[in-house]
């Protein structure tokens, strides 16, 4: 239903022992620069920094060009080298940014010595797609671990969102319960709590609740964010997708139409922000609208666009899902030979990704397509293959073809 692992959630950082220092605040416009001395501080970039790149260079050869490509425009921790002079500058990632107020970032001290190894390791593991390992690395951070509020909130954000992404819904709910009681002058906790709660409801297929929460999150974004953000564009698309799915389930055409309008708005925002990868889910949502409206032929070009972008960004799991939907359209519109060829492509992708459950779905659909073509031996072969893979994935055995009439 969605293309996951599109972006890493927070910036990578370097490990350093930190202690007390003075809080500094700097505002930078596009093309402006700022010089500062590092005295065992950690840098926090506020949520007002989005759709721009922070270019940071320090006199001991430490360098970073941090591109804000994550869908959460929230503060991130970047530990700087001790006893160095650094230069920061801001460059734009889109034309939109230049029309708005300067980006703001803060240098803030830690009041105690902390070993951030596990936190930094978790970021690395998540960026590499090892979500369960990343969550395990975060397990040592808890309310009694003494972390400063802003840093602890970032741990909770990771735990909540990563748990949603990995299907650990109970853990996500627990982290969200703790998160809602936190407060910070730098991090907009109510906004992010609402947004991640919407993501959780979406993953639980409670599209009515998800739509309401996405709407609330968008309202908070418009009130609190100073410029259009990647998160706002993504959320607009998810709000539209939720309305379409909820409307389809309840035969509510008004919801479906409103959802379609929102998806087109999200597409325009993704273009303005130069974020083509966001359009993968948007195109899938538009294809879903036409499929659930019974307009199968109109859904095809949107699925083809989603497949193309998924291939461009190496998102094979998402690509396989879109190919399955496209092949199903071919099947239900009578193009059985084309459906058979397309299901075969999907099986090849599932095999490369070692995805047992996806492979089982493809082989079952391919078996049914062969049955419709009257090729019973091939149909039986793929039904048996599907049954074997369903068992491996923990499902039940499929019924083989016994009636060929």
C-alpha atoms as one frame of an Amber mdcrd trajectory, in Angstrom:
protein
   0.000   0.000   0.000   2.917   2.314   0.520   6.565   2.672  -0.418   8.461
   2.393   2.860  12.095   3.185   3.621  11.920   6.214   1.334  13.883   8.404
   3.680  15.966   8.028   6.814  14.211   9.656   9.736  17.020  11.554  11.423
  20.520  12.717  10.542  23.557  10.574  11.257  25.873  11.930  13.962  29.354
  11.463  15.408  30.010  10.167  18.926  31.521  12.658  21.333  31.576  13.181
  25.115  29.630  16.372  25.837  29.132  18.613  28.875  27.895  22.070  29.853
  28.129  24.935  27.384  26.238  28.069  26.466  23.069  27.966  24.395  23.463
  29.735  21.059  20.840  30.551  18.478  21.465  31.513  14.873  19.161  32.563
  12.050  20.416  31.984   8.547  18.856  33.060   5.282  19.576  31.381   1.982
  23.209  31.989   1.093  24.119  33.416   4.511  26.787  31.936   6.789  27.584
  31.829  10.500  30.832  31.124  12.363  30.919  29.708  15.887  33.288  28.006
  18.307  32.440  24.505  19.499  32.966  23.882  23.217  31.569  20.391  23.712
  28.100  21.405  22.478  25.598  19.423  20.511  23.706  21.097  17.731  19.942
  20.879  17.397  18.356  22.032  14.185  14.839  23.282  14.795  11.705  22.271
  12.914  11.900  25.614  11.102  14.737  24.175   9.028  13.160  22.270   6.152
  13.635  21.925   2.419  17.130  23.364   2.785  20.627  21.976   3.180  22.782
  22.788   6.190  26.416  23.004   5.060  28.763  22.663   8.023  32.572  22.824
   7.911  34.910  22.687  10.937  38.619  23.551  11.130  39.704  20.003  11.969
  38.504  18.733   8.581  35.144  17.533   9.891  32.527  18.231   7.227  28.860
  17.514   6.694  26.363  18.515   4.060  23.105  17.517   5.695  20.289  17.281
   3.171  16.864  17.338   4.778  15.259  14.540   2.807  13.475  12.912   5.724
   9.716  13.272   5.781   9.815  14.439   9.391  10.968  18.055   9.528  11.931
  17.842  13.193  15.137  18.646  15.097  18.009  16.264  14.748  21.168  15.833
  16.791  24.527  16.433  15.172  27.508  16.130  17.516  30.348  18.480  16.614
  34.084  18.043  17.228  35.400  19.452  20.497  37.563  22.615  20.436  36.962
  23.621  16.846  35.715  26.582  14.854  32.861  25.817  12.489  31.187  27.631
   9.629  27.514  27.002   8.815  25.593  28.069   5.743  22.188  27.350   4.246
  21.365  26.514   0.638  17.927  25.892  -0.795  16.585  22.579  -2.072  13.632
  24.214  -3.827  12.518  27.593  -5.118   9.792  27.690  -2.472  12.238  28.075
   0.410  13.593  31.379  -0.846  10.208  33.021  -0.422  10.072  32.447   3.335
  11.800  33.436   6.572  15.310  32.317   7.569  16.079  28.877   8.920  16.849
  28.673  12.630  19.246  26.360  14.400  20.403  26.069  17.993  23.564  24.990
  19.782  22.581  23.464  23.093  24.639  21.835  25.846  24.291  18.494  27.535
  24.385  18.783  31.329  26.003  15.376  31.845  28.285  12.959  30.040  26.372
  10.611  27.732  27.488   7.770  25.547  25.381   8.170  22.419  26.732   5.046
  20.723  23.465   3.093  20.823  21.464   6.058  19.529  23.808   6.620  16.612
  23.920   2.899  15.897  20.111   2.823  15.782  20.087   5.589  13.158  22.569
   3.654  11.052  20.623   0.399  11.371  17.341   2.056  10.414  18.949   3.750
   7.418  20.125   0.306   6.275  16.608  -1.154   6.616  17.232  -3.081   9.852
  14.281  -1.651  11.761  14.050  -4.379  14.413  17.754  -4.053  15.222  17.380
  -0.268  15.374  14.539  -0.565  17.890  16.626  -2.973  19.955  19.489  -0.456
  20.039  17.099   2.164  21.435  15.869  -0.084  24.240  18.462   1.213  26.731
  16.987   4.714  26.599  14.089   5.067  29.021  12.562   7.794  31.248  15.078
   7.127  34.023  18.158   7.273  31.792  18.646  10.995  32.403  18.592  12.226
  28.816  17.754  15.909  28.239  14.144  16.421  27.180  14.832  17.247  23.526
  17.045  14.209  23.065  14.638  11.881  24.870  11.765  13.124  22.705  13.783
  12.198  19.632  14.250   8.697  21.032  10.479   8.432  21.533   9.825   9.689
  17.994  12.126   7.016  16.609  10.539   4.291  18.737   6.996   5.284  17.795
   7.475   5.711  14.052   9.847   2.794  13.573   7.452   0.539  15.492   4.638
   1.582  13.149   6.844   0.822  10.142   7.746  -2.635  11.486   4.172  -3.552
  12.463   4.887  -3.473  16.217   1.647  -1.638  16.899   1.513  -2.202  20.667
   5.033  -0.807  21.059   4.114   2.169  18.884   1.072   2.909  21.069   3.187
   2.685  24.217   5.767   5.155  22.861   3.004   7.517  21.736   1.428   7.417
  25.205   4.730   8.571  26.720   5.377  11.092  23.947   2.099  12.966  24.419
   3.128  13.942  27.955   6.419  15.521  26.839   6.928  19.203  26.069   9.696
  21.143  24.366  10.308  24.656  23.116  12.176  23.281  20.095  10.085  20.288
  19.046   6.391  20.501  18.189   5.308  17.442  20.152   1.501  17.784  19.611
   1.978  17.973  15.842   4.295  14.979  15.648   2.222  12.930  18.096  -0.869
  13.532  15.967   0.961  12.688  12.754   2.508   9.432  13.987  -0.866   8.452
  15.511  -2.375   8.898  12.048   0.349   6.687  10.581  -0.482   4.053  13.201
  -4.209   4.125  12.386  -3.402   3.866   8.670  -1.232   0.799   9.275  -4.093
  -0.738  11.295  -6.471  -0.158   8.338  -8.616   2.203  10.447  -8.864   4.682
   7.602 -11.650   6.749   9.171  -9.526   7.504  12.244  -6.419   7.975  10.114
  -8.179  10.557   7.919  -9.342  12.543  10.952  -5.844  12.531  12.473  -4.131
  13.481   9.216  -6.577  16.385   8.913  -5.701  17.514  12.459  -1.981  17.174
  11.729  -2.311  19.305   8.586  -4.142  21.961  10.565  -1.303  22.038  13.103
   1.268  22.246  10.315  -0.436  25.217   8.702  -0.536  26.976  12.086   3.029
  26.204  13.164   5.298  25.654  10.171   6.630  28.766   8.478   6.957  27.285
   5.023   5.597  24.332   3.016   7.436  21.161   4.043   8.019  17.666   2.769
   6.067  16.352   5.741   3.087  18.532   4.796   3.080  17.267   1.207   3.344
  13.658   2.379   0.560  14.118   4.936  -1.742  15.705   2.374  -1.300  12.614
   0.220  -1.916  10.248   3.128  -5.033  12.203   4.133  -6.362  11.881   0.591
  -5.492   8.185   0.392  -7.248   7.535   3.724 -10.406   9.292   2.539 -10.414
   7.230  -0.656 -10.024   3.929   1.192 -12.563   4.822   3.867 -14.972   6.140
   1.237 -14.623   2.982  -0.839 -15.315   0.792   2.192 -18.444   2.790   3.046
 -19.591   3.669  -0.485 -19.060   7.346   0.302 -18.422   8.965  -3.069 -17.940
  12.424  -1.544 -15.028  11.175   0.551 -13.471   9.490  -2.452 -13.748  12.636
  -4.567 -12.272  14.776  -1.802  -9.442  12.258  -1.464  -8.670  12.480  -5.169
  -8.467  16.284  -4.995  -6.056  16.058  -2.051  -3.828  13.625  -3.931  -3.536
  16.042  -6.840  -2.674  18.801  -4.337   0.009  16.549  -2.859   1.408  15.852
  -6.331   1.720  19.589  -7.015   3.443  20.094  -3.639   5.889  17.266  -4.336
   6.783  18.917  -7.650   7.250  22.331  -6.010   9.478  20.823  -3.314  11.462
  18.795  -5.858  10.561  15.508  -4.148   9.553  13.095  -6.924   9.859  10.097
  -4.603   6.813  11.292  -2.660   4.752  10.779  -5.801   5.060   6.981  -5.603
   2.383   6.791  -2.902   0.388   9.556  -4.562   0.223   7.669  -7.854  -0.712
   4.488  -6.013  -3.490   6.408  -4.271  -4.873   7.729  -7.555  -4.744   4.241
  -9.053  -6.636   2.981  -6.012  -9.272   5.676  -6.487  -9.941   4.579 -10.059
  -9.810   0.881  -9.189 -12.253   1.232  -6.306 -14.479   3.412  -8.512 -14.662
   0.628 -11.097 -12.645   2.616 -13.656  -9.959   0.006 -14.187  -8.546   1.346
 -17.434  -8.095   4.808 -15.872  -6.068   3.229 -13.056  -3.446   1.756 -15.415
  -1.376   4.871 -16.205  -1.094   5.764 -12.502   0.165   2.292 -11.654   2.642
   2.475 -14.514   3.966   5.781 -13.126   4.259   4.271  -9.638   6.122   1.259
 -11.050   8.519   3.521 -12.947   9.389   5.637  -9.893   9.707   2.548  -7.678
  12.199   1.091 -10.131  14.117   4.380 -10.246  14.500   4.419  -6.464  15.127
   0.687  -6.039  11.937   0.036  -4.045  11.352  -3.539  -5.173   8.734  -4.439
  -2.552   6.553  -1.488  -3.526   7.164  -2.172  -7.215   6.031  -5.777  -6.809
   2.777  -4.634  -5.211   2.028  -2.191  -8.001   2.818  -4.837 -10.635   0.401
  -7.200  -8.909  -2.361  -4.577  -9.058  -1.613  -3.872 -12.715  -1.694  -7.566
 -13.589  -5.006  -7.919 -11.748  -6.464  -5.127 -13.883  -5.293  -6.944 -17.008
  -6.960 -10.110 -15.736 -10.311  -8.496 -14.960 -10.389  -6.637 -18.273  -9.914
  -9.873 -20.222  -6.258  -9.458 -21.201  -5.273 -12.797 -19.733  -2.045 -13.347
 -21.661  -0.772  -9.917 -20.617  -1.859 -10.628 -17.034   0.089 -13.894 -17.077
   3.244 -12.154 -18.317   2.913  -9.384 -15.721   2.375 -11.792 -12.828   5.528
 -13.600 -13.967   7.488 -10.338 -13.690   6.167  -9.892 -10.189   7.238 -13.395
  -9.209  10.784 -12.667 -10.395  10.943  -9.541  -8.198   9.543 -11.425  -5.192
  12.116 -14.179  -5.665  14.975 -11.663  -5.817  13.740 -10.062  -2.612  13.191
 -13.413  -0.901   9.673 -12.259   0.015   7.711 -15.434   0.732   4.267 -13.906
   1.295   4.477 -11.693  -1.819   5.645 -14.654  -3.880   2.673 -16.676  -2.625
   0.200 -13.980  -3.673   1.732 -13.704  -7.147   1.794 -17.445  -7.724  -1.841
 -17.825  -6.581  -2.933 -15.068  -8.967  -0.884 -16.586 -11.759  -2.459 -19.988
 -11.085  -5.931 -18.485 -11.378  -4.961 -16.740 -14.613  -3.715 -20.015 -16.116
  -6.995 -21.648 -15.055  -8.944 -18.944 -16.893  -6.752 -19.594 -19.944  -7.592
 -23.300 -19.692  -3.975 -24.296 -19.047  -4.779 -26.661 -16.198  -1.367 -28.267
 -15.737   0.286 -24.860 -15.284  -2.537 -23.728 -13.020  -2.109 -26.783 -10.778
   1.662 -26.274 -10.690   1.375 -22.685  -9.492  -1.397 -23.460  -7.013   0.903
 -26.007  -5.408   3.767 -23.509  -5.358   1.488 -20.894  -3.810   0.317 -23.370
  -1.169   3.881 -24.218  -0.216   4.805 -20.556   0.155   1.639 -19.773   2.116
   2.627 -22.510   4.572   6.140 -21.045   4.851   4.616 -17.651   5.556   2.379
 -19.127   8.265  -0.817 -19.263   6.228  -3.120 -22.075   5.222  -2.794 -24.350
   2.217  -4.678 -23.294  -0.882  -7.234 -25.635  -2.438  -5.841 -27.138  -5.612
  -7.788 -27.228  -8.835  -9.951 -30.300  -8.933 -12.889 -29.097 -11.016 -11.920
 -28.093 -14.513 -15.408 -27.466 -15.760
